[in-house]
Coordinates of C-alpha atoms in Angstrom, one line a residue:
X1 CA 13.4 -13.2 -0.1
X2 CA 10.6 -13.7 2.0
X3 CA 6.7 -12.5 2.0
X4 CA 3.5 -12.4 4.4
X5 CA 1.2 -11.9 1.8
X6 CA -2.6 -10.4 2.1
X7 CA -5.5 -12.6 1.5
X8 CA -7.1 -9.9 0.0
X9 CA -6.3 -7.2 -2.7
X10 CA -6.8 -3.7 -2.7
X11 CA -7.2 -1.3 -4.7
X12 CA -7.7 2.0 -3.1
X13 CA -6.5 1.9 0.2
X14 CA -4.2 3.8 3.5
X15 CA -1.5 1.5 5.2
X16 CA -0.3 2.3 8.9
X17 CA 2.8 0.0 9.8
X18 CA 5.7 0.3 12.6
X19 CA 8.4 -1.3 11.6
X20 CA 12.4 -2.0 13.1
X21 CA 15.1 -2.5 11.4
X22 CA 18.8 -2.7 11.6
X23 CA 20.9 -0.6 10.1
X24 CA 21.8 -3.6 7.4
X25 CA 18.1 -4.5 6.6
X26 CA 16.3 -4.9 3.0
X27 CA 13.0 -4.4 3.1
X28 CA 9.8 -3.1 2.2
X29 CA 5.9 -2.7 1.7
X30 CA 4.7 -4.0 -1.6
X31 CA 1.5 -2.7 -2.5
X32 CA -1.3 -3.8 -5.6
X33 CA 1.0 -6.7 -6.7
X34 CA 0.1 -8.3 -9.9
X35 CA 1.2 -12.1 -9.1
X36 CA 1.3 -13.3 -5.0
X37 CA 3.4 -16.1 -6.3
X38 CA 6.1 -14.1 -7.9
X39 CA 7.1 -10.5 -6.0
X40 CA 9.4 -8.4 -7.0
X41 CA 9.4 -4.4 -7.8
X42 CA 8.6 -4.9 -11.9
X43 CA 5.0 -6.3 -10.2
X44 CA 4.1 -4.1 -7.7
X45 CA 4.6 -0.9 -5.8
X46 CA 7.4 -0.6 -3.4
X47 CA 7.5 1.4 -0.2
X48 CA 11.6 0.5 0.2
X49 CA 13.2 0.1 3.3
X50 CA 16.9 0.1 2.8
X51 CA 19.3 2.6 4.9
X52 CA 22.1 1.3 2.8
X53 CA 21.1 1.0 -0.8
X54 CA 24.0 2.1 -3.5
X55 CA 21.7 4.8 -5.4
X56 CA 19.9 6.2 -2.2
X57 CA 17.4 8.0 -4.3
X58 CA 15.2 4.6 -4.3
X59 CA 16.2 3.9 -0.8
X60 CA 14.0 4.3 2.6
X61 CA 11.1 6.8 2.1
X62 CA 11.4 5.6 -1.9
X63 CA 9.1 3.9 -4.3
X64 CA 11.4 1.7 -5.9
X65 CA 12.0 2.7 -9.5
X66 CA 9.4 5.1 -9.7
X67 CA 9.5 7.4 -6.8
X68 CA 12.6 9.3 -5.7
X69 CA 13.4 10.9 -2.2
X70 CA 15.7 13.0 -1.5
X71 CA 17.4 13.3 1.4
X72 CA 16.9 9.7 2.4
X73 CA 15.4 9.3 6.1
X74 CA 17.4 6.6 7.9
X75 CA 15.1 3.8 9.7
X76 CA 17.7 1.3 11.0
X77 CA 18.1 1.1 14.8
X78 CA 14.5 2.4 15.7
X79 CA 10.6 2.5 15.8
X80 CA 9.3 3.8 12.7
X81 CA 5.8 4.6 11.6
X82 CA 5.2 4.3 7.4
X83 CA 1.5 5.7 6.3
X84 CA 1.0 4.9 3.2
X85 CA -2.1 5.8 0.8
X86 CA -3.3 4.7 -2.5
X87 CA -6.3 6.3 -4.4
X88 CA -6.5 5.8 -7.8
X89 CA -3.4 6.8 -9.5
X90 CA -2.0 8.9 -6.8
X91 CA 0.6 7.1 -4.5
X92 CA 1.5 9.3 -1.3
X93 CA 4.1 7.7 1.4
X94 CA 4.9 9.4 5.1
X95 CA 7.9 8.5 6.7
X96 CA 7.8 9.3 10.6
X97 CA 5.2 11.9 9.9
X98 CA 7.2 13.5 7.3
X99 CA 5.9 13.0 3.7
X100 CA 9.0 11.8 1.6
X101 CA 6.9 10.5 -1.9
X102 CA 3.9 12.2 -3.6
X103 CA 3.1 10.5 -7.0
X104 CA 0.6 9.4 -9.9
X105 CA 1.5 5.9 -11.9
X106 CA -1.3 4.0 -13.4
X107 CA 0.3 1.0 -13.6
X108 CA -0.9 -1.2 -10.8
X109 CA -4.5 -0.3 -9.9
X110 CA -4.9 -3.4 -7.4
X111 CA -4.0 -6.7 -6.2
X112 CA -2.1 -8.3 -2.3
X113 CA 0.2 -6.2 -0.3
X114 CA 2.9 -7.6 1.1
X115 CA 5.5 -7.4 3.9
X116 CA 9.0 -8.2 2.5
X117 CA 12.0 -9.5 4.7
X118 CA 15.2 -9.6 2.5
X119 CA 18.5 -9.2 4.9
X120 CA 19.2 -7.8 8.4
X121 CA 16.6 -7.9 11.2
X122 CA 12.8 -7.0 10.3
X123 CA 10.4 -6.3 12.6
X124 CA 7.0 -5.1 12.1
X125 CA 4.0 -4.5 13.9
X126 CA 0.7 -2.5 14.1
X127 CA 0.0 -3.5 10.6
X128 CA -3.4 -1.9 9.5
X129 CA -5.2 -1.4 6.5
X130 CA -8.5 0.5 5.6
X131 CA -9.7 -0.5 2.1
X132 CA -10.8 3.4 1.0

């Protein structure tokens, strides 16, 4: 695995990213992680990205482990545009302009996001975040 970590940590906050991948990739947007030393989706909140995950209920659009989607979007081979918002408990995550999770889970109220390469090609760009 490998991570470009934030400096800072945020607690309430929106996320604008582009990212490409290929159609093989692992990866994802790890939000209010707990340890920057030690990632992993037990520690923080996952925004997966992962066309071909075996349970595709957890896969792209997904908070892994927590936040289903049904009807997995398919990323690889393209531009794609993730908006993600955190306020308080409530986790909401848009897809290509289509909203895929809408949640609440106390569990993490803040700490580094981070950008996760795992296999396949990763690309991302446009990264922006607005502390809320």
């Amino acid at each position: 695995y490998s991570y470009l970590v934030s400096k800072d940590s945020y607690k309430d906050f929106q996320i604008r990213a582009e990212f490409w991948v290929s159609h093989d990739a692992n990866s994802g947007i790890f939000m209010r992680c707990q340890d920057p030393n030690n990632i992993h989706d037990e520690n923080c909140y996952e925004a997966n990205i992962f066309d071909q995950r075996k349970d595709p209920t957890f896969g792209t659009g997904a908070v892994t482990r927590l936040a289903k989607v049904s009807s997995m979007p398919k990323a690889g081979g393209k531009w794609n545009t993730y908006e993600i918002t955190a306020k308080g408990t409530r986790i909401t995550l848009t897809l290509n302009g289509v909203r895929t999770v809408d949640f609440e889970h106390s569990q993490f109220s803040s700490g580094p996001i981070a950008l996760q390469w795992f296999s396949g090609v990763v690309k991302f760009r446009k990264v922006q975040i607005k502390p809320l």
